[in-house]
Each structure stands twice: as structure tokens, then as C-alpha cells.
PDB file of C-alpha atoms in Angstrom:
ATOM      1  CA  ARG S  21     337.737 150.918 131.020  1.00 33.00           C
ATOM      2  CA  ARG S  22     335.992 152.618 134.071  1.00 35.00           C
ATOM      3  CA  THR S  23     336.238 156.309 134.004  1.00 37.00           C
ATOM      4  CA  CYS S  24     337.165 157.561 137.455  1.00 38.00           C
ATOM      5  CA  ASN S  25     336.397 162.467 139.630  1.00 41.00           C
ATOM      6  CA  PRO S  26     337.191 165.246 141.909  1.00 39.00           C
ATOM      7  CA  GLY S  27     340.507 164.463 142.827  1.00 39.00           C
ATOM      8  CA  GLY S  28     340.542 166.842 146.112  1.00 41.00           C
ATOM      9  CA  HIS S  29     338.508 164.039 147.771  1.00 41.00           C
ATOM     10  CA  ARG S  30     341.304 162.017 149.434  1.00 40.00           C
ATOM     11  CA  GLY S  31     338.809 159.441 150.514  1.00 40.00           C
ATOM     12  CA  LEU S  32     338.120 158.653 146.991  1.00 41.00           C
ATOM     13  CA  ARG S  33     341.647 158.661 145.786  1.00 42.00           C
ATOM     14  CA  PRO S  34     342.284 154.885 145.265  1.00 43.00           C
ATOM     15  CA  VAL S  35     339.781 154.884 142.605  1.00 42.00           C
ATOM     16  CA  HIS S  36     341.274 157.744 140.872  1.00 43.00           C
ATOM     17  CA  LEU S  37     344.862 156.345 141.316  1.00 43.00           C
ATOM     18  CA  ARG S  38     343.632 153.158 139.688  1.00 43.00           C
ATOM     19  CA  CYS S  39     342.804 155.386 136.624  1.00 45.00           C
ATOM     20  CA  VAL S  40     346.301 156.796 136.470  1.00 43.00           C
ATOM     21  CA  ASP S  41     347.703 153.646 136.662  1.00 43.00           C
ATOM     22  CA  GLN S  42     345.828 152.391 133.621  1.00 46.00           C
ATOM     23  CA  VAL S  43     347.365 154.819 131.336  1.00 43.00           C
ATOM     24  CA  ASP S  44     351.206 154.200 130.699  1.00 43.00           C
ATOM     25  CA  PRO S  45     352.669 157.571 129.560  1.00 44.00           C
ATOM     26  CA  ALA S  46     355.678 155.704 128.055  1.00 42.00           C
ATOM     27  CA  VAL S  47     353.507 153.991 125.694  1.00 35.00           C
ATOM     28  CA  ASP S  48     350.145 156.168 125.026  1.00 38.00           C
ATOM     29  CA  ARG S  49     351.910 159.145 123.438  1.00 46.00           C
ATOM     30  CA  GLN S  50     349.078 160.250 121.263  1.00 54.00           C
ATOM     31  CA  ARG S  51     347.149 163.151 121.892  1.00 54.00           C
ATOM     32  CA  HIS S  52     344.120 161.544 123.314  1.00 58.00           C
ATOM     33  CA  HIS S  53     345.859 159.178 125.662  1.00 66.00           C
ATOM     34  CA  LEU S  54     348.017 162.386 126.909  1.00 74.00           C
ATOM     35  CA  GLY S  55     344.775 163.886 127.641  1.00 72.00           C
ATOM     36  CA  ARG S  56     343.436 161.132 129.566  1.00 78.00           C
ATOM     37  CA  MET S  57     346.358 161.028 131.622  1.00 86.00           C
ATOM     38  CA  VAL S  58     346.168 164.755 132.338  1.00 87.00           C
ATOM     39  CA  HIS S  59     342.556 164.081 133.433  1.00 82.00           C
ATOM     40  CA  ALA S  60     343.396 161.137 135.434  1.00 86.00           C
ATOM     41  CA  LEU S  61     346.285 163.043 137.510  1.00 89.00           C
ATOM     42  CA  ALA S  62     343.888 165.985 138.134  1.00 89.00           C
ATOM     43  CA  GLU S  63     341.038 163.595 139.284  1.00 85.00           C
ATOM     44  CA  ALA S  64     343.533 162.100 141.598  1.00 85.00           C
ATOM     45  CA  GLY S  65     344.521 165.340 143.045  1.00 88.00           C
ATOM     46  CA  ARG S  66     347.952 165.502 141.399  1.00 91.00           C
ATOM     47  CA  PHE S  67     347.251 168.819 140.054  1.00 91.00           C
ATOM     48  CA  ALA S  68     350.900 170.095 139.906  1.00 93.00           C
ATOM     49  CA  GLU S  69     351.885 167.066 137.451  1.00 93.00           C
ATOM     50  CA  ALA S  70     348.491 167.220 135.708  1.00 91.00           C
ATOM     51  CA  GLU S  71     349.015 170.912 134.684  1.00 93.00           C
ATOM     52  CA  ALA S  72     352.917 170.179 133.838  1.00 93.00           C
ATOM     53  CA  LEU S  73     351.787 167.529 131.556  1.00 92.00           C
ATOM     54  CA  ALA S  74     349.263 169.535 129.746  1.00 92.00           C
ATOM     55  CA  THR S  75     351.490 172.637 129.330  1.00 92.00           C
ATOM     56  CA  GLU S  76     354.123 170.299 127.739  1.00 91.00           C
ATOM     57  CA  THR S  77     351.465 168.713 125.735  1.00 89.00           C
ATOM     58  CA  ILE S  78     350.277 172.018 124.466  1.00 90.00           C
ATOM     59  CA  ARG S  79     353.865 173.058 123.559  1.00 90.00           C
ATOM     60  CA  VAL S  80     354.474 169.864 121.462  1.00 88.00           C
ATOM     61  CA  ALA S  81     350.930 169.911 119.839  1.00 87.00           C
ATOM     62  CA  ARG S  82     351.697 173.651 118.922  1.00 88.00           C
ATOM     63  CA  GLU S  83     354.889 172.889 117.207  1.00 85.00           C
ATOM     64  CA  GLY S  84     353.122 170.538 115.054  1.00 83.00           C
ATOM     65  CA  LEU S  85     350.010 172.818 114.710  1.00 81.00           C
ATOM     66  CA  GLN S  86     347.907 170.022 115.817  1.00 86.00           C
ATOM     67  CA  PHE S  87     344.516 171.621 116.178  1.00 89.00           C
ATOM     68  CA  THR S  88     342.942 168.682 118.053  1.00 90.00           C
ATOM     69  CA  GLY S  89     345.808 168.129 119.951  1.00 90.00           C
ATOM     70  CA  ILE S  90     346.242 171.766 121.334  1.00 92.00           C
ATOM     71  CA  GLY S  91     342.433 171.987 121.916  1.00 94.00           C
ATOM     72  CA  LEU S  92     342.197 168.731 124.044  1.00 92.00           C
ATOM     73  CA  ALA S  93     345.625 169.650 126.159  1.00 92.00           C
ATOM     74  CA  HIS S  94     343.749 172.942 126.970  1.00 95.00           C
ATOM     75  CA  LEU S  95     340.778 171.306 127.814  1.00 95.00           C
ATOM     76  CA  ALA S  96     342.552 168.938 130.337  1.00 93.00           C
ATOM     77  CA  LEU S  97     344.394 171.903 131.796  1.00 95.00           C
ATOM     78  CA  GLY S  98     341.078 173.800 132.149  1.00 96.00           C
ATOM     79  CA  TRP S  99     339.424 170.730 133.892  1.00 95.00           C
ATOM     80  CA  SER S 100     342.216 170.771 136.261  1.00 96.00           C
ATOM     81  CA  TYR S 101     341.713 174.309 137.326  1.00 96.00           C
ATOM     82  CA  VAL S 102     337.942 173.743 137.645  1.00 96.00           C
ATOM     83  CA  LEU S 103     338.652 171.109 140.089  1.00 95.00           C
ATOM     84  CA  ARG S 104     340.839 173.378 142.092  1.00 94.00           C
ATOM     85  CA  GLY S 105     338.204 176.150 142.055  1.00 95.00           C
ATOM     86  CA  ARG S 106     340.222 178.482 139.902  1.00 96.00           C
ATOM     87  CA  ALA S 107     337.404 179.559 137.693  1.00 97.00           C
ATOM     88  CA  THR S 108     338.976 182.622 135.786  1.00 97.00           C
ATOM     89  CA  ASP S 109     342.083 180.199 134.963  1.00 97.00           C
ATOM     90  CA  ALA S 110     339.524 177.484 134.031  1.00 98.00           C
ATOM     91  CA  ASP S 111     337.759 179.964 131.811  1.00 98.00           C
ATOM     92  CA  VAL S 112     340.763 181.077 129.964  1.00 98.00           C
ATOM     93  CA  ALA S 113     342.109 177.682 129.118  1.00 97.00           C
ATOM     94  CA  LEU S 114     338.528 176.057 128.249  1.00 98.00           C
ATOM     95  CA  ALA S 115     338.022 178.935 125.961  1.00 97.00           C
ATOM     96  CA  GLU S 116     341.037 178.462 124.317  1.00 97.00           C
ATOM     97  CA  ALA S 117     340.505 174.886 124.181  1.00 96.00           C
ATOM     98  CA  GLU S 118     336.828 175.914 122.508  1.00 96.00           C
ATOM     99  CA  GLY S 119     338.273 177.875 119.667  1.00 96.00           C
ATOM    100  CA  TRP S 120     340.987 175.138 118.757  1.00 95.00           C
ATOM    101  CA  LEU S 121     338.366 172.416 118.858  1.00 94.00           C
ATOM    102  CA  THR S 122     335.943 174.376 116.814  1.00 94.00           C
ATOM    103  CA  GLU S 123     338.698 174.919 114.115  1.00 91.00           C
ATOM    104  CA  ALA S 124     339.122 171.100 114.135  1.00 92.00           C
ATOM    105  CA  ARG S 125     335.252 170.481 113.863  1.00 90.00           C
ATOM    106  CA  HIS S 126     335.358 168.496 117.172  1.00 90.00           C
ATOM    107  CA  ARG S 127     331.684 169.167 118.092  1.00 88.00           C
ATOM    108  CA  GLY S 128     331.531 166.686 120.965  1.00 89.00           C
ATOM    109  CA  MET S 129     334.790 168.310 122.797  1.00 92.00           C
ATOM    110  CA  VAL S 130     333.566 171.813 122.042  1.00 94.00           C
ATOM    111  CA  ARG S 131     330.128 171.061 123.883  1.00 94.00           C
ATOM    112  CA  TRP S 132     332.494 169.620 126.700  1.00 94.00           C
ATOM    113  CA  ALA S 133     334.557 172.994 127.125  1.00 96.00           C
ATOM    114  CA  LEU S 134     331.511 174.884 127.237  1.00 97.00           C
ATOM    115  CA  ILE S 135     330.035 172.528 130.116  1.00 97.00           C
ATOM    116  CA  ALA S 136     333.246 172.978 131.987  1.00 97.00           C
ATOM    117  CA  ARG S 137     333.403 176.476 131.644  1.00 98.00           C
ATOM    118  CA  ALA S 138     329.792 176.740 132.975  1.00 98.00           C
ATOM    119  CA  LEU S 139     330.516 174.467 135.863  1.00 98.00           C
ATOM    120  CA  GLY S 140     333.525 176.335 136.989  1.00 98.00           C
ATOM    121  CA  TRP S 141     331.618 179.730 136.873  1.00 98.00           C
ATOM    122  CA  LEU S 142     328.557 178.063 138.797  1.00 98.00           C
ATOM    123  CA  HIS S 143     330.633 176.650 141.376  1.00 97.00           C
ATOM    124  CA  ALA S 144     332.287 180.104 142.008  1.00 97.00           C
ATOM    125  CA  GLY S 145     328.986 181.612 142.211  1.00 97.00           C
ATOM    126  CA  ASP S 146     328.617 183.636 139.028  1.00 98.00           C
ATOM    127  CA  LEU S 147     325.195 182.707 137.905  1.00 98.00           C
ATOM    128  CA  GLU S 148     325.027 185.005 135.018  1.00 98.00           C
ATOM    129  CA  ARG S 149     328.130 183.600 133.126  1.00 98.00           C
ATOM    130  CA  GLY S 150     326.953 180.229 133.950  1.00 98.00           C
ATOM    131  CA  LYS S 151     323.483 180.984 132.386  1.00 98.00           C
ATOM    132  CA  VAL S 152     325.036 182.442 129.273  1.00 98.00           C
ATOM    133  CA  LEU S 153     327.190 179.321 128.573  1.00 98.00           C
ATOM    134  CA  ARG S 154     324.188 177.162 129.339  1.00 98.00           C
ATOM    135  CA  ASP S 155     322.224 178.925 126.551  1.00 97.00           C
ATOM    136  CA  ARG S 156     324.930 178.252 124.234  1.00 96.00           C
ATOM    137  CA  LEU S 157     324.899 174.803 125.115  1.00 96.00           C
ATOM    138  CA  SER S 158     321.114 174.567 124.463  1.00 95.00           C
ATOM    139  CA  ALA S 159     321.867 176.221 121.140  1.00 94.00           C
ATOM    140  CA  ILE S 160     324.239 173.466 120.139  1.00 90.00           C
ATOM    141  CA  GLY S 161     321.887 170.846 121.069  1.00 87.00           C
ATOM    142  CA  PRO S 162     322.678 167.213 122.435  1.00 86.00           C
ATOM    143  CA  HIS S 163     325.462 164.998 121.122  1.00 83.00           C
ATOM    144  CA  PRO S 164     325.640 161.182 120.949  1.00 82.00           C
ATOM    145  CA  ALA S 165     328.869 161.330 123.710  1.00 75.00           C
ATOM    146  CA  ALA S 166     326.419 160.772 126.419  1.00 78.00           C
ATOM    147  CA  ILE S 167     329.424 160.666 129.055  1.00 81.00           C
ATOM    148  CA  PHE S 168     329.386 164.418 129.168  1.00 86.00           C
ATOM    149  CA  ASP S 169     325.500 164.558 130.175  1.00 92.00           C
ATOM    150  CA  THR S 170     326.204 163.994 133.732  1.00 95.00           C
ATOM    151  CA  ASN S 171     328.164 167.383 134.160  1.00 96.00           C
ATOM    152  CA  LEU S 172     325.541 168.911 132.057  1.00 97.00           C
ATOM    153  CA  ALA S 173     323.121 167.841 134.740  1.00 97.00           C
ATOM    154  CA  ARG S 174     325.482 169.243 137.200  1.00 98.00           C
ATOM    155  CA  VAL S 175     325.376 172.762 135.487  1.00 98.00           C
ATOM    156  CA  ASP S 176     321.560 172.523 135.404  1.00 98.00           C
ATOM    157  CA  ALA S 177     321.436 171.676 139.073  1.00 98.00           C
ATOM    158  CA  TRP S 178     323.588 174.617 140.067  1.00 98.00           C
ATOM    159  CA  ILE S 179     321.700 177.109 138.152  1.00 98.00           C
ATOM    160  CA  ALA S 180     318.565 175.565 139.824  1.00 98.00           C
ATOM    161  CA  ALA S 181     320.316 175.924 143.157  1.00 98.00           C
ATOM    162  CA  ARG S 182     321.558 179.382 142.502  1.00 97.00           C
ATOM    163  CA  THR S 183     317.900 180.678 141.536  1.00 98.00           C
ATOM    164  CA  GLY S 184     316.137 179.544 144.757  1.00 97.00           C
ATOM    165  CA  HIS S 185     315.269 175.742 143.849  1.00 98.00           C
ATOM    166  CA  PRO S 186     317.522 173.522 145.967  1.00 97.00           C
ATOM    167  CA  GLY S 187     315.064 170.790 145.863  1.00 97.00           C
ATOM    168  CA  THR S 188     315.240 170.431 141.885  1.00 98.00           C
ATOM    169  CA  ALA S 189     318.883 170.722 142.200  1.00 98.00           C
ATOM    170  CA  VAL S 190     319.136 167.850 144.729  1.00 97.00           C
ATOM    171  CA  ASP S 191     316.801 165.595 142.342  1.00 97.00           C
ATOM    172  CA  LEU S 192     318.941 166.509 139.363  1.00 98.00           C
ATOM    173  CA  LEU S 193     322.040 165.508 141.094  1.00 97.00           C
ATOM    174  CA  GLN S 194     320.726 162.270 142.361  1.00 96.00           C
ATOM    175  CA  ARG S 195     319.271 161.081 138.954  1.00 96.00           C
ATOM    176  CA  ALA S 196     322.501 161.994 137.177  1.00 96.00           C
ATOM    177  CA  ALA S 197     324.474 160.173 139.773  1.00 95.00           C
ATOM    178  CA  ALA S 198     322.200 157.101 139.380  1.00 94.00           C
ATOM    179  CA  ASP S 199     322.472 157.229 135.623  1.00 93.00           C
ATOM    180  CA  ALA S 200     326.307 157.373 135.896  1.00 93.00           C
ATOM    181  CA  ARG S 201     326.586 154.673 138.428  1.00 91.00           C
ATOM    182  CA  ALA S 202     324.225 152.308 135.745  1.00 90.00           C
ATOM    183  CA  VAL S 203     326.794 152.552 133.132  1.00 89.00           C
ATOM    184  CA  GLY S 204     329.881 152.050 135.635  1.00 87.00           C
ATOM    185  CA  ASN S 205     330.973 155.782 135.508  1.00 88.00           C
ATOM    186  CA  VAL S 206     332.216 156.239 139.013  1.00 88.00           C
ATOM    187  CA  VAL S 207     333.974 159.584 138.361  1.00 88.00           C
ATOM    188  CA  ASN S 208     330.828 161.299 137.340  1.00 91.00           C
ATOM    189  CA  ALA S 209     328.774 159.710 140.147  1.00 93.00           C
ATOM    190  CA  ILE S 210     331.368 161.250 142.602  1.00 92.00           C
ATOM    191  CA  GLY S 211     331.112 164.633 140.996  1.00 93.00           C
ATOM    192  CA  CYS S 212     327.443 164.513 141.760  1.00 96.00           C
ATOM    193  CA  ALA S 213     328.146 163.473 145.304  1.00 95.00           C
ATOM    194  CA  HIS S 214     330.533 166.334 145.535  1.00 93.00           C
ATOM    195  CA  ASP S 215     327.617 168.883 144.475  1.00 96.00           C
ATOM    196  CA  LEU S 216     325.152 167.224 146.973  1.00 96.00           C
ATOM    197  CA  ALA S 217     327.736 167.811 149.652  1.00 95.00           C
ATOM    198  CA  ARG S 218     328.183 171.317 148.924  1.00 95.00           C
ATOM    199  CA  LEU S 219     324.668 171.940 148.779  1.00 96.00           C
ATOM    200  CA  GLY S 220     324.368 170.691 152.244  1.00 95.00           C
ATOM    201  CA  ARG S 221     323.384 167.095 151.621  1.00 95.00           C
ATOM    202  CA  PRO S 222     326.488 164.961 152.188  1.00 93.00           C
ATOM    203  CA  GLU S 223     324.333 161.976 153.190  1.00 93.00           C
ATOM    204  CA  LEU S 224     322.858 162.057 149.825  1.00 93.00           C
ATOM    205  CA  GLY S 225     326.292 162.204 148.065  1.00 90.00           C
ATOM    206  CA  LEU S 226     327.112 159.087 150.145  1.00 90.00           C
ATOM    207  CA  ARG S 227     324.130 157.181 149.119  1.00 89.00           C
ATOM    208  CA  ALA S 228     324.555 158.483 145.291  1.00 84.00           C
ATOM    209  CA  ILE S 229     327.937 156.647 145.082  1.00 84.00           C
ATOM    210  CA  GLY S 230     327.054 153.711 147.343  1.00 76.00           C
ATOM    211  CA  ASP S 231     330.054 151.349 147.990  1.00 52.00           C
ATOM    212  CA  HIS S 232     332.941 152.624 145.680  1.00 51.00           C
ATOM    213  CA  GLU S 233     335.244 149.932 144.223  1.00 44.00           C
ATOM    214  CA  ARG S 234     335.783 146.749 146.196  1.00 39.00           C
ATOM    215  CA  GLY S 235     333.158 147.527 148.723  1.00 40.00           C
ATOM    216  CA  ASP S 236     335.209 150.157 150.749  1.00 42.00           C
ATOM    217  CA  ARG S 237     332.883 152.419 152.932  1.00 42.00           C
ATOM    218  CA  ILE S 238     333.151 156.139 153.300  1.00 41.00           C
ATOM    219  CA  GLY S 239     331.578 157.848 156.469  1.00 40.00           C
ATOM    220  CA  VAL S 240     329.254 160.814 155.941  1.00 38.00           C
ATOM    221  CA  ASP S 241     331.459 162.950 158.135  1.00 40.00           C
ATOM    222  CA  ASP S 242     334.403 162.080 155.535  1.00 40.00           C
ATOM    223  CA  VAL S 243     332.148 162.799 152.559  1.00 37.00           C
ATOM    224  CA  GLU S 244     331.139 166.297 154.233  1.00 37.00           C
ATOM    225  CA  GLY S 245     334.805 167.017 155.498  1.00 40.00           C
ATOM    226  CA  ARG S 246     336.624 166.076 152.142  1.00 39.00           C
ATOM    227  CA  PHE S 247     334.028 167.406 149.908  1.00 39.00           C
ATOM    228  CA  LEU S 248     333.538 170.913 151.265  1.00 35.00           C
TER     229      LEU S 248
END
């Protein structure tokens, strides 16, 4: 199954909506599948639905004191806030996710919560908070779940950009996008393209994602207008 990102980019929504279609909420009621559904809805720009589902999932998981379920639902909720640019709300939800997932000893997802927190603050221009979280990630070390490495590269790129090294940032994002594309991870490649556009290089964002799904073309003006 392809993973499919940033839902605010309407020109790319067909990719994300196909991800939503692949998750059947009537059948997939386990915590992991609900988390995927929340993520897919958020990536498709359906934030109200994503956040309502995440909130309901948190309520149900709390009733059963399911540490992993509570943590994953907060993680999905926090990511929706990151995509919306609501850094403070994202940090609250993701810190909650980190706590529950630590209790559940779910190290990979704790790492993802920290990456998402760092990215949210860096997108908001808070370099110091982003760097503190990046240091915590360095202390944790790598993890076999390499799917999160693209977003870790995005964190590093924003730290580079906000410390006066835009060329390094661009290089990191281009490499991360290429790696994501190589394994069919369209969502993460689009995330890198989004960041390239925010750094003033929408043409490189377009090049990073190439022809997305079925050869559809997106003009540079669309990339710039919809990503910023």
C-alpha cells in the first residue's frame, strides 16, 4: 500500500483521497487502522473529520485504558495540527502522545512524535524548540522504521535554513524526496516538495515529486500557490 501528504495542497488531493478510500472505517476498527484513517483524512485536507475521529478514538481508548491506542490517536491528532500550522495545539497533542507511547514502550512512535513536534515548531519559526527536540532525537538514536526518516530530514533541513544555510536545506530536502520516491512513498516526497516551496524553490518542489500518480502534471504556479 502506498503512503500518501500535506493535505492543504489541493492540486495533489486525488493522491490523498485514494489513501482515504483504501481504509474502510466500517471494517478497520482496530487502533492502528483508525490512526491511519485519521492521518489519511488529514493529508487529504479533511481536517475537521480527522480531528473528530481522533477525538472519538481517544475517548474510546481511554475507556479501555489502551496506552498504545491513546498515544496513536493523540499522534494522529497532533499531525493534523502540524499540517494546519497550529504549532501550539500540535505540541500539546504530540507531547501527550509521547507520554502514552513511552508508557507502552513503543519506541518507534515516540520517535515519530518528537519528529512531528520538532517539525511543527520549526515551521512556525521557533528554532530553539526545534533544536531541543532534535537533540532528544539524537539521544534516542536511529530506528528500523525508516519511513519516518524523511520527516527527520525535513527537521534537519529547517534547522539548516533557520541557521543561515539554505543551500544545505535544499540539498537535504531534495535527497529526502528522492529517497521517498524510490520506495513509492508519495506522501513524504510531497512533504519535501512543500518545504522546498516554502523555502522559495517551488520549481525544485515540482521536480522532487515529478509526475504524481497516473502522469498528472502540476504547474509550478500551482505548486507555489498551493504550497505557500
